[in-house]
Amino acid sequence: MASARFRGAWVLALCTTAFCGFSVPAMAQDSAETAAVDPNEIIVSARRRDETLQDTPIAITAVDASMLENKAAVNIGDLQGAAPGLLITQQNSGAQAANISIRGLTYADVEKSQTPTVGVVVDGVTIGTNTGQLQDAFDIAQIEVLRGPQGTLFGANTIGGVISITRTKPTMEPGVKAELTYGRWNTWSAKAILNYGDGENWGIKAWYFHNETDGFYYNKTRDTSAGWSKGDSYGASLIYKPIGSAFDAQITVENVEQTFDPVVSNLANSSEVFCAFEPAEECNRNTTTDLYTTFGAAATSDYNAPNATLQMNFDLGDVTLTSITGWRHSREKQTQDFDGSSVDLYYVDRRQHYTQWSQELRAAGGLFDGFDYVVGAFFFDSNYDLTQWSRVFGFSPDVPPTEFDQNPQMVEGSTTSYAVFGDFNWAFADKWRLSFGGRWSHDNKKLTNSFGQLGLIGTGDANFSKFTPKVGIDYRPNNDTMLYASWSRGYRSGGFSPRAATAETASTPFQPETVDAYEIGAKLSLFDRRLDLNLAGYISDYKDMQQNLTLPGGPTGNQTITGNVPGGAIIKGIEFDGSLRVSSRLRLTASGAYMKSHFRNFITDGVYGTQIVPFDYSANRLIYAPKFTASLNADYEVPTSFGSVAATAGWRHISPYDEQISAASLTPITDGSGNVTQVIVNGNDPRVRTTTQDLVDASLTFNFDLGDKEAYFRVFGRNLANEKTTTHAFTVAGLWSFGMALEPRTYGATIGFRY
């Protein structure tokens, strides 16, 4: 009944607001650059060129700074459900780690050798791993969510899409923005940005952000709050634009420091081994309200991540040259009680380092009237190392894993990639435009696995190359209507299994996976451009899908390897988003998506008893692939004698989705002699499935005009309906299960000023 009710609400919202239209508006951050365009038009750079949102023939949602500020967003995870088919949840096995899914394409793994399916790009630099993707929401000018494969311009490992984050540039004028926030769970943050410059030649921006919280979990064993965190981010950005020159450069240097409690909730049940050792009250718990009471031992994660970006542009008139150089480094030291119980069953100490360099060179311009292009080359290099000490069935909570485990697992890996690409637009006839392009990518992957006293287990070295084309056509019968269709291919590189524990599995690479995406869409501007409505329908053909598998072998008795599922999956969906400017005071925005997906011949090896036999997962759901998502938001601002008052309210609906390929139950198929020849998996374990989420957020902001300065006071609430469910959940080879909880109802207040 509940599912039908919410589905009905989704349809009602679609029907009643279809006359209003919906898109998430965003304004270009630099007013000087947008003064020549309609102030209601949204400028995006999704195709590495500035164009209006309604002129861009791809499915894209743009989110501006005011939307994030009004809802007191902490990080980009607060965008979950705001764009059609977008999920962003936190993965606490790594710092700033995110599980991101667009149109049902995701890969939830924090190991540095495993690449994301959705790219996060910050000021033109791709973050090469899930760790670091959960970016802070302060000091953001615009976020563009590009749905569908983006391999032509953004490279490999963007088969699901791209989240492109643009931070504010130095204003080149004296200015300050600072704010202080306090909320539930003794959560507080202090943030400040300072700008200075000569107004036309150079400018510098410096910032410092601090966040901390006691956490919303309660640890019953230790009688204390759990899930605490503390983070600091600081840095500076210098922009230089020589007067009378066509050259500009911006260099940004930043450091992120984070310390947090990587708490997990115990989801083990009586069918799993660990429950035989745990107190009865700690097993067979529900995946809603019980999540917030935990029992595990104290643990800490320390994360330090400096990074730097240099962007240079040179406008030669007919062509603009762009260079973007990026460097990121991270150091992590994390202990974690993975079993989540009061008994010492599985506790780890993970220490790792990661470094990436990237260089992109682009040229953009026009060959002749009606024909423009972006061409370029890209280089990427990364190296990482990991050492993990494990205390398995230790029953020795006072002995550090580094002393308990004399045979730690050690992994070293590297990636070297390079690519050339081109993207072209040709207005070949009146009202018609052809878009086409492609990217050739080459990746070299190396990985070495070893165990302390056993030494080298195995090593792998492999090369992967792929050409990923794209072609599309759009038709504009008038200035307010665009119809388009496209086909694109996405590619995600192969590699080696970081958890492999035998020579054979460590040296055997898994192969690349691809997605062929077919899309049609319409972009409409109606009622004197007060209404923008964007529609899209798509089919994604997912081939050679990479999935983690558990097999016997190695010093610990079993190992997790990554393999390919040739059958892959088919994903189909329809989406809309849009906005209505009802008046100068009231703006309505909304989005919605319906998605249908299924595996094709998902058959792979698994362990049944003591045998390795084919397991058929074809009946299982894809993970992070909800059937329905929808959002509806209203922003209303009223002028007052002291300034203005702005009210914001929003609703986000996310239907249930699974978070791991797992097994609810197994049905063995036998031959005439009684031998098991195949095992049918009867869906994913229900413990890794979320509940229906209807997330309600609201805020009220009082803006005070103080001459050339502005002060503001905001009260806010998130998840006001107090939904409780998992944000990620895992079952582990019949041994135990664990998860992490959605932040429950929270509220607070912010005070700030700027000039």
Tab-separated table of N, CA and C in Angstrom, residues 203-294:
chain	number	residue	atom	x	y	z
A	203	GLY	N	43.954	38.438	-8.610
A	203	GLY	CA	43.126	38.285	-7.420
A	203	GLY	C	43.505	37.015	-6.683
A	204	ILE	N	43.281	37.018	-5.388
A	204	ILE	CA	43.588	35.839	-4.574
A	204	ILE	C	42.405	35.544	-3.663
A	205	LYS	N	42.126	34.282	-3.506
A	205	LYS	CA	41.067	33.815	-2.612
A	205	LYS	C	41.679	32.824	-1.632
A	206	ALA	N	41.414	32.991	-0.340
A	206	ALA	CA	41.873	32.052	0.680
A	206	ALA	C	40.669	31.590	1.482
A	207	TRP	N	40.698	30.361	1.952
A	207	TRP	CA	39.552	29.845	2.700
A	207	TRP	C	39.997	28.895	3.802
A	208	TYR	N	39.098	28.776	4.774
A	208	TYR	CA	39.278	27.803	5.855
A	208	TYR	C	37.895	27.320	6.266
A	209	PHE	N	37.687	25.997	6.236
A	209	PHE	CA	36.425	25.396	6.646
A	209	PHE	C	36.698	24.417	7.781
A	210	HIS	N	35.817	24.401	8.770
A	210	HIS	CA	35.916	23.426	9.859
A	210	HIS	C	34.532	22.837	10.108
A	211	ASN	N	34.450	21.513	10.231
A	211	ASN	CA	33.207	20.812	10.546
A	211	ASN	C	33.479	19.787	11.628
A	212	GLU	N	32.554	19.640	12.570
A	212	GLU	CA	32.656	18.533	13.517
A	212	GLU	C	31.292	18.197	14.086
A	213	THR	N	31.158	16.954	14.523
A	213	THR	CA	29.903	16.468	15.086
A	213	THR	C	30.180	15.331	16.059
A	214	ASP	N	29.274	15.147	17.024
A	214	ASP	CA	29.378	14.000	17.941
A	214	ASP	C	28.833	12.726	17.313
A	215	GLY	N	28.081	12.854	16.220
A	215	GLY	CA	27.532	11.684	15.548
A	215	GLY	C	26.138	11.340	16.053
A	216	PHE	N	25.360	10.669	15.205
A	216	PHE	CA	23.965	10.366	15.544
A	216	PHE	C	23.751	8.912	15.969
A	217	TYR	N	24.832	8.152	16.163
A	217	TYR	CA	24.719	6.792	16.689
A	217	TYR	C	24.922	6.803	18.215
A	218	TYR	N	24.447	5.737	18.853
A	218	TYR	CA	24.726	5.523	20.281
A	218	TYR	C	25.372	4.157	20.441
A	219	ASN	N	26.572	4.124	21.009
A	219	ASN	CA	27.264	2.862	21.251
A	219	ASN	C	26.900	2.368	22.645
A	220	LYS	N	26.119	1.293	22.706
A	220	LYS	CA	25.627	0.781	23.981
A	220	LYS	C	26.734	0.136	24.801
A	221	THR	N	27.675	-0.514	24.127
A	221	THR	CA	28.764	-1.185	24.846
A	221	THR	C	29.606	-0.187	25.614
A	222	ARG	N	29.910	0.953	24.983
A	222	ARG	CA	30.776	1.958	25.597
A	222	ARG	C	30.008	3.136	26.169
A	223	ASP	N	28.662	3.123	26.072
A	223	ASP	CA	27.796	4.158	26.608
A	223	ASP	C	28.253	5.554	26.156
A	224	THR	N	28.336	5.738	24.835
A	224	THR	CA	28.801	7.018	24.307
A	224	THR	C	28.224	7.255	22.916
A	225	SER	N	28.248	8.500	22.491
A	225	SER	CA	27.866	8.802	21.116
A	225	SER	C	28.884	8.177	20.173
A	226	ALA	N	28.434	7.855	18.975
A	226	ALA	CA	29.325	7.254	17.981
A	226	ALA	C	29.036	7.881	16.624
A	227	GLY	N	30.005	7.714	15.727
A	227	GLY	CA	29.885	8.314	14.416
A	227	GLY	C	30.397	9.741	14.377
A	228	TRP	N	31.229	10.101	15.351
A	228	TRP	CA	31.756	11.468	15.398
A	228	TRP	C	32.709	11.719	14.226
A	229	SER	N	32.900	12.987	13.907
A	229	SER	CA	33.862	13.345	12.870
A	229	SER	C	34.331	14.776	13.087
A	230	LYS	N	35.495	15.061	12.551
A	230	LYS	CA	36.072	16.406	12.602
A	230	LYS	C	36.889	16.602	11.339
A	231	GLY	N	36.650	17.714	10.647
A	231	GLY	CA	37.364	17.933	9.399
A	231	GLY	C	37.746	19.382	9.195
A	232	ASP	N	38.852	19.583	8.498
A	232	ASP	CA	39.339	20.915	8.161
A	232	ASP	C	39.768	20.929	6.704
A	233	SER	N	39.428	22.011	6.022
A	233	SER	CA	39.871	22.222	4.650
A	233	SER	C	40.345	23.659	4.539
A	234	TYR	N	41.523	23.836	3.961
A	234	TYR	CA	42.059	25.188	3.841
A	234	TYR	C	42.922	25.263	2.594
A	235	GLY	N	43.007	26.461	2.054
A	235	GLY	CA	43.794	26.615	0.839
A	235	GLY	C	43.681	28.018	0.291
A	236	ALA	N	44.233	28.198	-0.903
A	236	ALA	CA	44.228	29.507	-1.564
A	236	ALA	C	44.222	29.299	-3.072
A	237	SER	N	43.672	30.286	-3.774
A	237	SER	CA	43.623	30.253	-5.227
A	237	SER	C	44.022	31.624	-5.750
A	238	LEU	N	44.943	31.651	-6.683
A	238	LEU	CA	45.444	32.893	-7.274
A	238	LEU	C	45.105	32.910	-8.751
A	239	ILE	N	44.480	34.000	-9.208
A	239	ILE	CA	44.166	34.158	-10.622
A	239	ILE	C	44.930	35.354	-11.167
A	240	TYR	N	45.419	35.200	-12.383
A	240	TYR	CA	46.244	36.247	-12.997
A	240	TYR	C	45.766	36.469	-14.419
A	241	LYS	N	45.353	37.707	-14.723
A	241	LYS	CA	44.882	38.086	-16.055
A	241	LYS	C	45.624	39.360	-16.474
A	242	PRO	N	46.749	39.220	-17.155
A	242	PRO	CA	47.505	40.417	-17.552
A	242	PRO	C	46.648	41.357	-18.390
A	243	ILE	N	46.665	42.624	-18.028
A	243	ILE	CA	45.875	43.622	-18.750
A	243	ILE	C	46.333	43.690	-20.205
A	244	GLY	N	45.373	43.641	-21.112
A	244	GLY	CA	45.685	43.713	-22.533
A	244	GLY	C	46.143	42.409	-23.130
A	245	SER	N	46.123	41.341	-22.327
A	245	SER	CA	46.572	40.038	-22.813
A	245	SER	C	45.386	39.102	-22.965
A	246	ALA	N	45.514	38.128	-23.835
A	246	ALA	CA	44.482	37.107	-24.020
A	246	ALA	C	44.760	35.874	-23.169
A	247	PHE	N	45.673	36.013	-22.218
A	247	PHE	CA	46.104	34.885	-21.384
A	247	PHE	C	45.564	35.057	-19.971
A	248	ASP	N	45.180	33.961	-19.342
A	248	ASP	CA	44.851	33.976	-17.915
A	248	ASP	C	45.269	32.654	-17.302
A	249	ALA	N	45.563	32.675	-16.010
A	249	ALA	CA	46.001	31.476	-15.298
A	249	ALA	C	45.437	31.503	-13.887
A	250	GLN	N	45.112	30.330	-13.388
A	250	GLN	CA	44.638	30.202	-12.011
A	250	GLN	C	45.286	28.978	-11.384
A	251	ILE	N	45.906	29.169	-10.226
A	251	ILE	CA	46.504	28.062	-9.492
A	251	ILE	C	45.825	27.960	-8.137
A	252	THR	N	45.457	26.751	-7.765
A	252	THR	CA	44.755	26.495	-6.507
A	252	THR	C	45.516	25.431	-5.729
A	253	VAL	N	45.754	25.687	-4.452
A	253	VAL	CA	46.431	24.739	-3.560
A	253	VAL	C	45.541	24.539	-2.339
A	254	GLU	N	45.326	23.292	-1.956
A	254	GLU	CA	44.372	22.986	-0.883
A	254	GLU	C	44.865	21.797	-0.072
A	255	ASN	N	44.402	21.716	1.176
A	255	ASN	CA	44.634	20.525	1.976
A	255	ASN	C	43.352	20.182	2.725
A	256	VAL	N	43.032	18.905	2.769
A	256	VAL	CA	41.865	18.411	3.487
A	256	VAL	C	42.349	17.465	4.578
A	257	GLU	N	41.933	17.723	5.813
A	257	GLU	CA	42.261	16.856	6.939
A	257	GLU	C	40.961	16.399	7.583
A	258	GLN	N	40.853	15.113	7.819
A	258	GLN	CA	39.623	14.586	8.384
A	258	GLN	C	39.949	13.460	9.355
A	259	THR	N	39.284	13.480	10.493
A	259	THR	CA	39.350	12.398	11.471
A	259	THR	C	37.919	12.010	11.806
A	260	PHE	N	37.614	10.721	11.774
A	260	PHE	CA	36.233	10.323	12.036
A	260	PHE	C	36.165	8.908	12.595
A	261	ASP	N	35.004	8.580	13.112
A	261	ASP	CA	34.709	7.268	13.669
A	261	ASP	C	34.001	6.440	12.604
A	262	PRO	N	34.669	5.448	12.025
A	262	PRO	CA	34.045	4.639	10.963
A	262	PRO	C	33.115	3.570	11.542
A	263	VAL	N	32.057	4.019	12.154
A	263	VAL	CA	31.143	3.124	12.851
A	263	VAL	C	30.329	2.293	11.861
A	264	VAL	N	30.000	1.064	12.242
A	264	VAL	CA	29.084	0.239	11.453
A	264	VAL	C	28.028	-0.343	12.380
A	265	SER	N	26.872	-0.616	11.800
A	265	SER	CA	25.782	-1.259	12.528
A	265	SER	C	25.794	-2.752	12.231
A	266	ASN	N	25.544	-3.555	13.251
A	266	ASN	CA	25.566	-5.009	13.109
A	266	ASN	C	24.251	-5.492	12.489
A	267	LEU	N	24.354	-6.143	11.315
A	267	LEU	CA	23.181	-6.682	10.635
A	267	LEU	C	23.204	-8.210	10.565
A	268	ALA	N	24.110	-8.842	11.303
A	268	ALA	CA	24.232	-10.306	11.244
A	268	ALA	C	22.955	-10.972	11.754
A	269	ASN	N	22.629	-12.139	11.171
A	269	ASN	CA	21.484	-12.904	11.664
A	269	ASN	C	21.912	-14.328	12.004
A	270	SER	N	20.956	-15.121	12.466
A	270	SER	CA	21.274	-16.451	13.001
A	270	SER	C	21.826	-17.410	11.965
A	271	SER	N	21.669	-17.114	10.682
A	271	SER	CA	22.199	-17.995	9.646
A	271	SER	C	23.697	-17.775	9.423
A	272	GLU	N	24.277	-16.768	10.062
A	272	GLU	CA	25.677	-16.416	9.823
A	272	GLU	C	26.548	-16.810	11.017
A	273	VAL	N	27.803	-17.087	10.721
A	273	VAL	CA	28.728	-17.653	11.711
A	273	VAL	C	28.911	-16.742	12.912
A	274	PHE	N	29.055	-15.443	12.683
A	274	PHE	CA	29.411	-14.542	13.779
A	274	PHE	C	28.357	-14.503	14.880
A	275	CYS	N	27.090	-14.746	14.523
A	275	CYS	CA	26.027	-14.683	15.520
A	275	CYS	C	26.186	-15.753	16.603
A	276	ALA	N	26.893	-16.817	16.296
A	276	ALA	CA	27.111	-17.865	17.296
A	276	ALA	C	28.003	-17.384	18.433
A	277	PHE	N	28.733	-16.299	18.210
A	277	PHE	CA	29.665	-15.790	19.220
A	277	PHE	C	29.173	-14.497	19.868
A	278	GLU	N	28.092	-13.919	19.355
A	278	GLU	CA	27.653	-12.602	19.806
A	278	GLU	C	26.451	-12.707	20.740
A	279	PRO	N	26.297	-11.754	21.664
A	279	PRO	CA	25.103	-11.732	22.518
A	279	PRO	C	23.829	-11.672	21.676
A	280	ALA	N	22.772	-12.266	22.175
A	280	ALA	CA	21.532	-12.387	21.408
A	280	ALA	C	20.982	-11.026	20.978
A	281	GLU	N	21.085	-10.017	21.833
A	281	GLU	CA	20.503	-8.719	21.490
A	281	GLU	C	21.227	-8.028	20.336
A	282	GLU	N	22.433	-8.498	20.006
A	282	GLU	CA	23.212	-7.865	18.949
A	282	GLU	C	22.988	-8.503	17.585
A	283	CYS	N	22.231	-9.581	17.525
A	283	CYS	CA	21.949	-10.268	16.272
A	283	CYS	C	20.470	-10.129	15.904
A	284	ASN	N	20.178	-10.407	14.634
A	284	ASN	CA	18.802	-10.408	14.130
A	284	ASN	C	18.104	-9.067	14.357
A	285	ARG	N	18.832	-7.995	14.147
A	285	ARG	CA	18.287	-6.659	14.342
A	285	ARG	C	17.669	-6.142	13.041
A	286	ASN	N	16.780	-5.154	13.159
A	286	ASN	CA	16.152	-4.628	11.949
A	286	ASN	C	17.082	-3.636	11.253
A	287	THR	N	16.698	-3.242	10.047
A	287	THR	CA	17.543	-2.346	9.247
A	287	THR	C	16.955	-0.936	9.180
A	288	THR	N	16.209	-0.573	10.215
A	288	THR	CA	15.668	0.795	10.312
A	288	THR	C	16.067	1.392	11.658
A	289	THR	N	15.205	1.294	12.656
A	289	THR	CA	15.476	1.942	13.944
A	289	THR	C	16.650	1.325	14.691
A	290	ASP	N	16.896	0.026	14.510
A	290	ASP	CA	18.003	-0.628	15.229
A	290	ASP	C	19.378	-0.169	14.749
A	291	LEU	N	19.444	0.419	13.574
A	291	LEU	CA	20.739	0.819	13.020
A	291	LEU	C	21.474	1.812	13.905
A	292	TYR	N	20.741	2.580	14.673
A	292	TYR	CA	21.324	3.721	15.370
A	292	TYR	C	21.904	3.352	16.740
A	293	THR	N	21.738	2.090	17.160
A	293	THR	CA	22.393	1.568	18.357
A	293	THR	C	23.482	0.601	17.908
A	294	THR	N	24.712	0.873	18.307
A	294	THR	CA	25.852	0.060	17.868
A	294	THR	C	26.568	-0.533	19.075
